[in-house]
mmCIF file of N, CA and C in Angstrom:
data_model
loop_
_atom_site.group_PDB
_atom_site.id
_atom_site.type_symbol
_atom_site.label_atom_id
_atom_site.label_comp_id
_atom_site.label_asym_id
_atom_site.label_seq_id
_atom_site.Cartn_x
_atom_site.Cartn_y
_atom_site.Cartn_z
ATOM 1 N N MET A 1 0.951 -1.004 0.158
ATOM 2 C CA MET A 1 -0.131 -0.186 0.355
ATOM 3 C C MET A 1 0.850 1.206 -0.282
ATOM 4 N N GLY A 2 0.325 1.765 -0.641
ATOM 5 C CA GLY A 2 1.215 3.441 -1.064
ATOM 6 C C GLY A 2 0.621 4.403 0.108
ATOM 7 N N ARG A 3 2.052 5.768 -0.008
ATOM 8 C CA ARG A 3 0.848 6.447 0.474
ATOM 9 C C ARG A 3 0.422 6.873 0.113
ATOM 10 N N HIS A 4 -0.674 7.795 -0.818
ATOM 11 C CA HIS A 4 -1.764 8.248 -0.608
ATOM 12 C C HIS A 4 -2.914 7.294 -0.587
ATOM 13 N N GLU A 5 -2.893 6.100 -0.824
ATOM 14 C CA GLU A 5 -4.023 4.888 -0.488
ATOM 15 C C GLU A 5 -3.702 4.908 1.588
ATOM 16 N N GLN A 6 -2.400 5.135 1.507
ATOM 17 C CA GLN A 6 -2.334 4.965 3.662
ATOM 18 C C GLN A 6 -3.156 6.657 3.760
ATOM 19 N N ARG A 7 -2.986 7.399 3.421
ATOM 20 C CA ARG A 7 -3.596 8.569 3.422
ATOM 21 C C ARG A 7 -5.135 8.482 3.025
ATOM 22 N N GLU A 8 -5.839 8.033 2.410
ATOM 23 C CA GLU A 8 -7.622 8.172 1.855
ATOM 24 C C GLU A 8 -7.636 7.121 3.070
ATOM 25 N N GLN A 9 -6.915 5.743 4.050
ATOM 26 C CA GLN A 9 -7.652 5.413 4.772
ATOM 27 C C GLN A 9 -7.569 6.143 6.162
ATOM 28 N N VAL A 10 -6.641 7.593 6.742
ATOM 29 C CA VAL A 10 -6.248 7.321 7.514
ATOM 30 C C VAL A 10 -7.963 8.783 7.376
ATOM 31 N N PHE A 11 -8.034 9.281 6.454
ATOM 32 C CA PHE A 11 -8.606 10.557 6.253
ATOM 33 C C PHE A 11 -10.119 9.111 6.251
ATOM 34 N N ARG A 12 -10.452 8.367 5.754
ATOM 35 C CA ARG A 12 -12.116 7.324 6.241
ATOM 36 C C ARG A 12 -11.956 7.287 7.712
ATOM 37 N N LEU A 13 -10.811 7.183 7.878
ATOM 38 C CA LEU A 13 -11.072 7.399 10.151
ATOM 39 C C LEU A 13 -11.517 8.099 10.429
ATOM 40 N N LEU A 14 -10.664 9.763 10.298
ATOM 41 C CA LEU A 14 -10.466 10.646 10.574
ATOM 42 C C LEU A 14 -12.288 11.722 10.376
ATOM 43 N N PHE A 15 -12.776 10.846 9.253
ATOM 44 C CA PHE A 15 -14.282 11.269 8.686
ATOM 45 C C PHE A 15 -15.191 10.370 9.988
ATOM 46 N N GLN A 16 -14.622 9.386 10.712
ATOM 47 C CA GLN A 16 -15.709 8.755 12.358
ATOM 48 C C GLN A 16 -15.414 9.456 12.861
ATOM 49 N N VAL A 17 -14.789 10.453 13.310
ATOM 50 C CA VAL A 17 -14.452 11.289 14.187
ATOM 51 C C VAL A 17 -15.749 12.099 14.914
ATOM 52 N N GLU A 18 -16.250 12.192 13.131
ATOM 53 C CA GLU A 18 -17.786 13.389 13.649
ATOM 54 C C GLU A 18 -18.372 12.659 14.253
ATOM 55 N N PHE A 19 -18.544 11.497 14.282
ATOM 56 C CA PHE A 19 -20.036 10.693 14.678
ATOM 57 C C PHE A 19 -19.930 10.022 15.459
ATOM 58 N N HIS A 20 -18.828 9.674 16.294
ATOM 59 C CA HIS A 20 -18.764 9.009 17.469
ATOM 60 C C HIS A 20 -17.623 9.635 18.363
ATOM 61 N N GLU A 21 -18.411 9.090 19.480
ATOM 62 C CA GLU A 21 -17.548 9.536 20.998
ATOM 63 C C GLU A 21 -16.022 9.137 21.131
ATOM 64 N N ALA A 22 -15.480 10.622 21.359
ATOM 65 C CA ALA A 22 -13.595 9.720 21.632
ATOM 66 C C ALA A 22 -13.719 8.393 22.602
ATOM 67 N N GLY A 23 -14.628 8.401 23.539
ATOM 68 C CA GLY A 23 -14.128 7.154 24.031
ATOM 69 C C GLY A 23 -15.019 5.786 22.991
ATOM 70 N N ASP A 24 -15.458 6.278 22.199
ATOM 71 C CA ASP A 24 -15.587 4.483 21.536
ATOM 72 C C ASP A 24 -14.583 4.644 20.080
ATOM 73 N N MET A 25 -14.088 5.831 20.058
ATOM 74 C CA MET A 25 -13.321 5.934 18.978
ATOM 75 C C MET A 25 -12.030 4.396 18.845
ATOM 76 N N PRO A 26 -11.073 4.172 19.866
ATOM 77 C CA PRO A 26 -10.130 3.654 20.142
ATOM 78 C C PRO A 26 -11.517 2.022 19.369
ATOM 79 N N ARG A 27 -11.714 1.451 19.860
ATOM 80 C CA ARG A 27 -13.110 0.618 19.103
ATOM 81 C C ARG A 27 -13.273 0.558 17.707
ATOM 82 N N GLN A 28 -13.754 2.184 16.958
ATOM 83 C CA GLN A 28 -13.729 2.079 16.104
ATOM 84 C C GLN A 28 -12.952 2.187 15.157
ATOM 85 N N MET A 29 -11.853 2.528 15.528
ATOM 86 C CA MET A 29 -10.733 2.433 14.670
ATOM 87 C C MET A 29 -10.518 0.833 14.403
ATOM 88 N N ARG A 30 -10.379 0.255 15.117
ATOM 89 C CA ARG A 30 -10.057 -1.359 15.496
ATOM 90 C C ARG A 30 -11.136 -2.050 14.781
ATOM 91 N N LEU A 31 -12.358 -2.173 14.709
ATOM 92 C CA LEU A 31 -13.076 -2.285 13.702
ATOM 93 C C LEU A 31 -12.625 -2.110 12.167
ATOM 94 N N PHE A 32 -12.554 -0.798 12.279
ATOM 95 C CA PHE A 32 -12.365 -0.488 10.942
ATOM 96 C C PHE A 32 -11.465 -1.016 10.347
ATOM 97 N N LEU A 33 -10.131 -0.808 10.959
ATOM 98 C CA LEU A 33 -9.023 -1.750 10.735
ATOM 99 C C LEU A 33 -9.014 -3.227 10.274
ATOM 100 N N GLU A 34 -9.493 -4.068 10.890
ATOM 101 C CA GLU A 34 -10.146 -5.314 11.093
ATOM 102 C C GLU A 34 -10.475 -6.034 9.902
ATOM 103 N N ASN A 35 -11.849 -4.685 9.774
ATOM 104 C CA ASN A 35 -12.946 -5.080 8.573
ATOM 105 C C ASN A 35 -12.546 -4.496 7.554
ATOM 106 N N ASN A 36 -11.219 -4.151 6.941
ATOM 107 C CA ASN A 36 -11.032 -3.183 5.823
ATOM 108 C C ASN A 36 -10.332 -3.946 4.814
ATOM 109 N N GLU A 37 -10.829 -4.604 3.446
ATOM 110 C CA GLU A 37 -10.233 -5.438 2.982
ATOM 111 C C GLU A 37 -8.952 -4.955 2.195
ATOM 112 N N ASP A 38 -8.982 -3.205 2.330
ATOM 113 C CA ASP A 38 -7.953 -2.693 0.992
ATOM 114 C C ASP A 38 -6.636 -2.598 2.592
ATOM 115 N N ILE A 39 -6.791 -2.956 3.041
ATOM 116 C CA ILE A 39 -5.106 -2.846 4.311
ATOM 117 C C ILE A 39 -5.182 -4.497 4.144
ATOM 118 N N SER A 40 -3.923 -4.661 3.451
ATOM 119 C CA SER A 40 -3.688 -6.001 3.691
ATOM 120 C C SER A 40 -2.556 -6.706 5.036
ATOM 121 N N SER A 41 -1.773 -5.293 5.328
ATOM 122 C CA SER A 41 -0.407 -5.544 5.979
ATOM 123 C C SER A 41 -0.317 -5.228 7.376
ATOM 124 N N ARG A 42 -0.343 -5.780 8.496
ATOM 125 C CA ARG A 42 0.113 -4.963 9.443
ATOM 126 C C ARG A 42 0.729 -3.806 9.618
ATOM 127 N N LYS A 43 1.831 -3.977 8.965
ATOM 128 C CA LYS A 43 2.853 -2.665 8.487
ATOM 129 C C LYS A 43 1.765 -1.296 8.319
ATOM 130 N N ASP A 44 1.132 -1.494 7.368
ATOM 131 C CA ASP A 44 -0.091 -0.262 6.615
ATOM 132 C C ASP A 44 -0.855 -0.333 8.428
ATOM 133 N N ALA A 45 -1.758 -0.778 8.301
ATOM 134 C CA ALA A 45 -2.213 -0.902 9.626
ATOM 135 C C ALA A 45 -2.001 0.004 10.745
ATOM 136 N N ASP A 46 -0.905 -0.166 11.200
ATOM 137 C CA ASP A 46 -0.173 0.305 12.043
ATOM 138 C C ASP A 46 0.011 1.750 11.892
ATOM 139 N N TYR A 47 0.471 1.729 10.263
ATOM 140 C CA TYR A 47 0.665 3.182 10.169
ATOM 141 C C TYR A 47 -0.052 4.041 10.046
ATOM 142 N N ILE A 48 -1.436 3.739 9.700
ATOM 143 C CA ILE A 48 -2.688 4.469 9.409
ATOM 144 C C ILE A 48 -3.590 4.347 10.860
ATOM 145 N N GLU A 49 -3.613 3.409 11.851
ATOM 146 C CA GLU A 49 -3.918 3.875 13.541
ATOM 147 C C GLU A 49 -2.999 5.256 13.704
ATOM 148 N N ALA A 50 -1.759 4.741 13.971
ATOM 149 C CA ALA A 50 -0.720 5.977 14.555
ATOM 150 C C ALA A 50 -0.311 6.937 14.071
ATOM 151 N N ARG A 51 -1.172 7.565 12.594
ATOM 152 C CA ARG A 51 -1.088 8.949 11.593
ATOM 153 C C ARG A 51 -2.719 9.641 12.497
ATOM 154 N N CYS A 52 -3.989 8.154 12.678
ATOM 155 C CA CYS A 52 -5.040 8.709 12.613
ATOM 156 C C CYS A 52 -4.790 9.353 14.343
ATOM 157 N N GLN A 53 -4.349 8.540 15.007
ATOM 158 C CA GLN A 53 -4.282 9.382 16.087
ATOM 159 C C GLN A 53 -3.399 9.801 16.759
ATOM 160 N N ALA A 54 -2.527 10.369 15.716
ATOM 161 C CA ALA A 54 -1.807 11.976 15.613
ATOM 162 C C ALA A 54 -2.020 12.748 15.166
ATOM 163 N N VAL A 55 -3.091 12.478 14.375
ATOM 164 C CA VAL A 55 -4.548 13.744 14.152
ATOM 165 C C VAL A 55 -5.243 13.959 15.794
ATOM 166 N N ARG A 56 -5.817 13.461 15.426
ATOM 167 C CA ARG A 56 -7.385 13.189 16.942
ATOM 168 C C ARG A 56 -6.521 14.042 17.673
ATOM 169 N N GLU A 57 -5.292 13.129 18.406
ATOM 170 C CA GLU A 57 -4.740 14.566 19.454
ATOM 171 C C GLU A 57 -4.567 15.562 19.358
ATOM 172 N N LEU A 58 -4.430 16.312 18.075
ATOM 173 C CA LEU A 58 -4.288 17.622 18.147
ATOM 174 C C LEU A 58 -5.346 18.333 17.157
ATOM 175 N N ILE A 59 -6.344 17.708 17.360
ATOM 176 C CA ILE A 59 -7.979 18.435 16.709
ATOM 177 C C ILE A 59 -8.039 19.379 16.949
ATOM 178 N N PRO A 60 -8.171 19.917 18.441
ATOM 179 C CA PRO A 60 -8.400 21.088 18.741
ATOM 180 C C PRO A 60 -7.339 22.418 19.077
ATOM 181 N N GLU A 61 -5.802 22.022 18.602
ATOM 182 C CA GLU A 61 -5.112 23.418 18.022
ATOM 183 C C GLU A 61 -5.063 23.101 16.298
ATOM 184 N N ILE A 62 -5.671 21.751 15.730
ATOM 185 C CA ILE A 62 -5.640 22.047 14.238
ATOM 186 C C ILE A 62 -6.461 22.588 13.921
ATOM 187 N N ASP A 63 -8.227 22.271 14.302
ATOM 188 C CA ASP A 63 -8.735 23.301 13.799
ATOM 189 C C ASP A 63 -9.180 24.557 14.499
ATOM 190 N N ARG A 64 -8.498 24.918 15.688
ATOM 191 C CA ARG A 64 -7.990 26.278 16.242
ATOM 192 C C ARG A 64 -7.510 27.434 14.808
ATOM 193 N N LEU A 65 -6.466 26.578 13.801
ATOM 194 C CA LEU A 65 -5.483 27.334 13.612
ATOM 195 C C LEU A 65 -6.632 27.233 11.870
ATOM 196 N N ILE A 66 -7.465 26.482 11.660
ATOM 197 C CA ILE A 66 -8.191 26.374 10.606
ATOM 198 C C ILE A 66 -8.754 27.488 10.324
ATOM 199 N N ASP A 67 -9.859 27.354 11.828
ATOM 200 C CA ASP A 67 -10.959 29.142 11.945
ATOM 201 C C ASP A 67 -10.123 29.913 12.147
ATOM 202 N N GLU A 68 -9.156 29.853 12.436
ATOM 203 C CA GLU A 68 -8.163 31.250 11.696
ATOM 204 C C GLU A 68 -7.859 31.419 10.572
ATOM 205 N N ASN A 69 -8.088 30.734 9.742
ATOM 206 C CA ASN A 69 -7.357 30.976 8.265
ATOM 207 C C ASN A 69 -9.249 30.930 6.907
ATOM 208 N N THR A 70 -9.970 31.150 7.928
ATOM 209 C CA THR A 70 -11.388 30.952 7.457
ATOM 210 C C THR A 70 -12.293 32.169 7.842
ATOM 211 N N VAL A 71 -13.107 32.010 7.095
ATOM 212 C CA VAL A 71 -14.366 33.793 7.252
ATOM 213 C C VAL A 71 -15.548 33.198 7.075
ATOM 214 N N GLY A 72 -16.427 33.349 7.698
ATOM 215 C CA GLY A 72 -18.024 33.024 8.203
ATOM 216 C C GLY A 72 -17.407 31.279 7.597
ATOM 217 N N TRP A 73 -16.386 30.630 8.000
ATOM 218 C CA TRP A 73 -16.771 29.183 7.621
ATOM 219 C C TRP A 73 -15.937 28.514 8.661
ATOM 220 N N GLU A 74 -16.973 28.588 10.691
ATOM 221 C CA GLU A 74 -15.588 27.565 11.359
ATOM 222 C C GLU A 74 -15.756 26.387 11.383
ATOM 223 N N THR A 75 -15.438 25.675 11.872
ATOM 224 C CA THR A 75 -15.413 24.055 11.287
ATOM 225 C C THR A 75 -16.233 23.375 11.776
ATOM 226 N N SER A 76 -17.329 23.732 13.047
ATOM 227 C CA SER A 76 -18.134 23.841 13.372
ATOM 228 C C SER A 76 -19.253 23.693 11.740
ATOM 229 N N ARG A 77 -19.386 24.433 11.181
ATOM 230 C CA ARG A 77 -20.384 24.469 9.837
ATOM 231 C C ARG A 77 -19.525 23.888 9.018
ATOM 232 N N MET A 78 -18.396 23.609 8.603
ATOM 233 C CA MET A 78 -17.878 22.457 7.528
ATOM 234 C C MET A 78 -18.044 21.320 7.047
ATOM 235 N N GLY A 79 -18.997 20.960 6.301
ATOM 236 C CA GLY A 79 -19.186 19.312 5.414
ATOM 237 C C GLY A 79 -18.070 18.810 6.430
ATOM 238 N N LYS A 80 -18.241 17.614 6.723
ATOM 239 C CA LYS A 80 -17.728 16.778 7.306
ATOM 240 C C LYS A 80 -16.601 16.182 6.792
ATOM 241 N N VAL A 81 -16.380 15.939 5.421
ATOM 242 C CA VAL A 81 -15.805 15.750 4.104
ATOM 243 C C VAL A 81 -15.012 16.740 4.163
ATOM 244 N N GLU A 82 -15.151 17.775 4.194
ATOM 245 C CA GLU A 82 -13.589 18.195 4.269
ATOM 246 C C GLU A 82 -13.228 19.165 5.608
ATOM 247 N N LEU A 83 -14.040 19.053 6.537
ATOM 248 C CA LEU A 83 -13.201 18.787 7.418
ATOM 249 C C LEU A 83 -11.989 17.979 7.650
ATOM 250 N N ALA A 84 -12.264 16.806 8.130
ATOM 251 C CA ALA A 84 -11.689 15.637 7.753
ATOM 252 C C ALA A 84 -10.588 15.579 6.594
ATOM 253 N N VAL A 85 -10.497 16.115 5.599
ATOM 254 C CA VAL A 85 -9.294 16.461 4.751
ATOM 255 C C VAL A 85 -8.563 17.358 5.248
ATOM 256 N N LEU A 86 -9.382 18.580 6.063
ATOM 257 C CA LEU A 86 -8.188 19.862 5.951
ATOM 258 C C LEU A 86 -7.779 19.207 7.532
ATOM 259 N N ARG A 87 -8.073 18.416 8.061
ATOM 260 C CA ARG A 87 -7.558 18.065 9.604
ATOM 261 C C ARG A 87 -6.408 17.347 8.710
ATOM 262 N N LEU A 88 -6.612 16.507 8.117
ATOM 263 C CA LEU A 88 -6.054 15.552 7.494
ATOM 264 C C LEU A 88 -4.631 16.143 7.089
ATOM 265 N N ALA A 89 -4.428 17.236 5.961
ATOM 266 C CA ALA A 89 -3.172 18.288 5.850
ATOM 267 C C ALA A 89 -2.899 19.087 6.192
ATOM 268 N N VAL A 90 -3.713 19.644 7.095
ATOM 269 C CA VAL A 90 -3.323 20.189 8.300
ATOM 270 C C VAL A 90 -2.124 19.818 9.187
ATOM 271 N N TYR A 91 -2.295 18.635 9.440
ATOM 272 C CA TYR A 91 -1.540 17.975 10.160
ATOM 273 C C TYR A 91 0.301 17.365 9.293
ATOM 274 N N GLU A 92 -0.346 17.438 8.056
ATOM 275 C CA GLU A 92 1.190 17.503 6.973
ATOM 276 C C GLU A 92 1.588 18.258 7.336
ATOM 277 N N LEU A 93 1.383 19.257 7.040
ATOM 278 C CA LEU A 93 1.946 20.796 6.636
ATOM 279 C C LEU A 93 2.366 21.318 8.281
ATOM 280 N N ARG A 94 1.805 21.246 9.171
ATOM 281 C CA ARG A 94 2.005 21.427 10.547
ATOM 282 C C ARG A 94 3.083 20.447 11.158
ATOM 283 N N PHE A 95 2.734 19.317 10.905
ATOM 284 C CA PHE A 95 3.804 18.272 11.621
ATOM 285 C C PHE A 95 4.186 17.317 11.392
ATOM 286 N N ASP A 96 4.352 17.087 10.140
ATOM 287 C CA ASP A 96 4.915 16.026 9.582
ATOM 288 C C ASP A 96 6.350 16.888 8.533
ATOM 289 N N ALA A 97 7.192 16.765 8.809
ATOM 290 C CA ALA A 97 8.085 17.459 7.930
ATOM 291 C C ALA A 97 8.629 16.409 6.859
ATOM 292 N N ASP A 98 8.500 15.013 6.574
ATOM 293 C CA ASP A 98 8.784 14.509 5.557
ATOM 294 C C ASP A 98 7.773 14.697 4.468
ATOM 295 N N ILE A 99 6.515 15.514 4.691
ATOM 296 C CA ILE A 99 5.629 15.668 4.047
ATOM 297 C C ILE A 99 6.131 17.011 3.264
ATOM 298 N N PRO A 100 6.095 17.175 1.466
ATOM 299 C CA PRO A 100 6.182 18.557 1.477
ATOM 300 C C PRO A 100 4.922 19.519 1.453
ATOM 301 N N ALA A 101 4.500 20.491 1.386
ATOM 302 C CA ALA A 101 3.703 21.479 1.203
ATOM 303 C C ALA A 101 3.118 21.207 0.285
ATOM 304 N N GLY A 102 3.333 21.264 -0.760
ATOM 305 C CA GLY A 102 2.951 20.711 -2.169
ATOM 306 C C GLY A 102 1.979 19.148 -2.441
ATOM 307 N N VAL A 103 2.508 18.569 -2.262
ATOM 308 C CA VAL A 103 2.161 16.743 -1.425
ATOM 309 C C VAL A 103 0.974 16.998 -0.931
ATOM 310 N N ALA A 104 1.467 17.379 0.520
ATOM 311 C CA ALA A 104 0.120 17.770 1.380
ATOM 312 C C ALA A 104 -0.855 18.458 0.637
ATOM 313 N N ILE A 105 -1.186 19.385 0.079
ATOM 314 C CA ILE A 105 -2.394 20.333 -0.609
ATOM 315 C C ILE A 105 -2.849 19.510 -2.093
ATOM 316 N N ASP A 106 -1.752 18.873 -2.428
ATOM 317 C CA ASP A 106 -2.488 18.329 -3.932
ATOM 318 C C ASP A 106 -3.046 16.955 -3.549
ATOM 319 N N GLU A 107 -2.794 16.588 -2.463
ATOM 320 C CA GLU A 107 -3.432 15.368 -2.165
ATOM 321 C C GLU A 107 -5.044 15.353 -1.031
ATOM 322 N N ALA A 108 -4.830 16.192 -0.658
ATOM 323 C CA ALA A 108 -5.898 17.208 0.123
ATOM 324 C C ALA A 108 -6.750 17.218 -0.763
ATOM 325 N N VAL A 109 -6.527 18.061 -1.687
ATOM 326 C CA VAL A 109 -7.565 18.706 -3.050
ATOM 327 C C VAL A 109 -8.211 17.607 -3.536
ATOM 328 N N GLU A 110 -7.124 16.077 -4.054
ATOM 329 C CA GLU A 110 -8.012 15.089 -4.554
ATOM 330 C C GLU A 110 -8.651 14.561 -3.784
ATOM 331 N N LEU A 111 -8.761 14.438 -2.238
ATOM 332 C CA LEU A 111 -9.861 13.786 -1.300
ATOM 333 C C LEU A 111 -11.026 14.750 -1.584
ATOM 334 N N ALA A 112 -10.685 15.808 -1.467
ATOM 335 C CA ALA A 112 -11.639 16.739 -1.475
ATOM 336 C C ALA A 112 -12.484 16.812 -2.348
ATOM 337 N N LYS A 113 -12.030 16.724 -3.396
ATOM 338 C CA LYS A 113 -13.284 16.061 -5.080
ATOM 339 C C LYS A 113 -13.141 15.136 -4.823
ATOM 340 N N GLU A 114 -12.653 13.869 -4.692
ATOM 341 C CA GLU A 114 -13.476 12.497 -4.706
ATOM 342 C C GLU A 114 -14.840 12.022 -3.673
ATOM 343 N N TYR A 115 -14.351 12.538 -2.275
ATOM 344 C CA TYR A 115 -15.078 12.419 -1.605
ATOM 345 C C TYR A 115 -16.226 13.948 -0.987
ATOM 346 N N GLY A 116 -15.572 14.706 -1.617
ATOM 347 C CA GLY A 116 -16.668 16.038 -1.003
ATOM 348 C C GLY A 116 -17.797 16.628 -2.289
ATOM 349 N N GLN A 117 -18.756 17.391 -1.572
ATOM 350 C CA GLN A 117 -18.894 18.454 -3.048
ATOM 351 C C GLN A 117 -18.795 18.393 -3.885
ATOM 352 N N ASP A 118 -19.387 19.649 -4.709
ATOM 353 C CA ASP A 118 -19.052 20.286 -5.802
ATOM 354 C C ASP A 118 -17.248 21.159 -6.272
ATOM 355 N N ASN A 119 -17.559 21.489 -4.801
ATOM 356 C CA ASN A 119 -16.974 23.294 -4.742
ATOM 357 C C ASN A 119 -15.493 22.145 -3.499
ATOM 358 N N ALA A 120 -15.395 21.428 -3.327
ATOM 359 C CA ALA A 120 -14.728 21.060 -2.120
ATOM 360 C C ALA A 120 -13.121 21.238 -2.371
ATOM 361 N N GLY A 121 -12.492 21.053 -3.465
ATOM 362 C CA GLY A 121 -11.339 21.097 -3.990
ATOM 363 C C GLY A 121 -10.898 22.313 -4.082
ATOM 364 N N GLY A 122 -11.833 23.569 -4.718
ATOM 365 C CA GLY A 122 -11.431 25.103 -4.146
ATOM 366 C C GLY A 122 -11.376 25.093 -2.312
ATOM 367 N N PHE A 123 -12.166 25.060 -1.993
ATOM 368 C CA PHE A 123 -12.376 25.467 -0.950
ATOM 369 C C PHE A 123 -11.283 24.687 0.030
ATOM 370 N N VAL A 124 -11.355 23.350 0.283
ATOM 371 C CA VAL A 124 -9.889 23.058 0.633
ATOM 372 C C VAL A 124 -8.358 23.225 0.405
ATOM 373 N N ASN A 125 -8.554 23.753 -1.176
ATOM 374 C CA ASN A 125 -6.852 24.700 -1.580
ATOM 375 C C ASN A 125 -7.037 25.657 -0.943
ATOM 376 N N ALA A 126 -8.013 26.835 -0.788
ATOM 377 C CA ALA A 126 -7.946 28.537 -0.533
ATOM 378 C C ALA A 126 -7.265 27.831 0.972
ATOM 379 N N ILE A 127 -7.976 27.199 2.115
ATOM 380 C CA ILE A 127 -7.927 27.161 3.147
ATOM 381 C C ILE A 127 -6.226 26.603 3.490
ATOM 382 N N LEU A 128 -5.717 25.920 2.443
ATOM 383 C CA LEU A 128 -4.657 25.060 2.876
ATOM 384 C C LEU A 128 -3.485 26.269 2.302
ATOM 385 N N ALA A 129 -3.500 27.089 1.304
ATOM 386 C CA ALA A 129 -2.816 28.006 0.431
ATOM 387 C C ALA A 129 -2.184 29.372 1.751
ATOM 388 N N LYS A 130 -3.667 29.650 2.277
ATOM 389 C CA LYS A 130 -3.442 30.804 2.912
ATOM 390 C C LYS A 130 -2.857 30.252 4.030
ATOM 391 N N ILE A 131 -2.855 29.010 5.021
ATOM 392 C CA ILE A 131 -1.619 28.123 5.722
ATOM 393 C C ILE A 131 -0.460 28.197 5.650
ATOM 394 N N VAL A 132 -0.431 27.784 4.568
ATOM 395 C CA VAL A 132 0.879 27.368 3.904
ATOM 396 C C VAL A 132 1.608 28.581 3.677
ATOM 397 N N LYS A 133 0.725 29.903 3.056
ATOM 398 C CA LYS A 133 1.570 31.536 3.342
ATOM 399 C C LYS A 133 1.777 32.133 4.392
ATOM 400 N N LEU A 134 1.075 31.592 5.707
ATOM 401 C CA LEU A 134 1.181 31.917 6.991
ATOM 402 C C LEU A 134 2.448 31.537 7.536
ATOM 403 N N ASP A 135 2.868 30.748 7.616
ATOM 404 C CA ASP A 135 4.149 29.328 7.483
ATOM 405 C C ASP A 135 5.169 30.416 6.751
ATOM 406 N N LYS A 136 4.905 30.778 5.723
ATOM 407 C CA LYS A 136 6.251 31.338 4.828
ATOM 408 C C LYS A 136 6.785 32.790 4.949
ATOM 409 N N ALA A 137 5.472 32.926 5.986
ATOM 410 C CA ALA A 137 5.219 34.598 6.142
ATOM 411 C C ALA A 137 6.662 34.764 7.145
ATOM 412 N N PRO A 138 7.930 36.596 6.811
ATOM 413 C CA PRO A 138 8.864 36.650 7.859
ATOM 414 C C PRO A 138 7.687 37.135 9.226
ATOM 415 N N CYS A 139 8.572 36.802 9.806
ATOM 416 C CA CYS A 139 8.084 36.979 11.580
ATOM 417 C C CYS A 139 8.530 38.836 12.088
#
């Protein structure tokens, strides 16, 4: 399984966060990983679980960053697909130095186009571009 496929599985797990209590997520994660035919190796399952957990732990900080870079679109108003995509992409942009910003944004836009509403790709791209610009601004 390549990085793209792993990222898609992490996105699918993060999407579930909005539908389950925090205490139920470990069980949901286990069920997702055990019953997913697309995840064929323990190594992939471990990576997906660890990445999802890392993002989940930072959701308050990630959501604050998203909220600070949108006008009239607080995370509480966003579509659940777009929110899950943005959370994963912001995690990759801010907390994973191994993933280039361009890759994180391109992958997020593709996920948004595939799973989100008609304008989801542009919406996600605009927010992430703003966050990247903020990161590159001189202090």
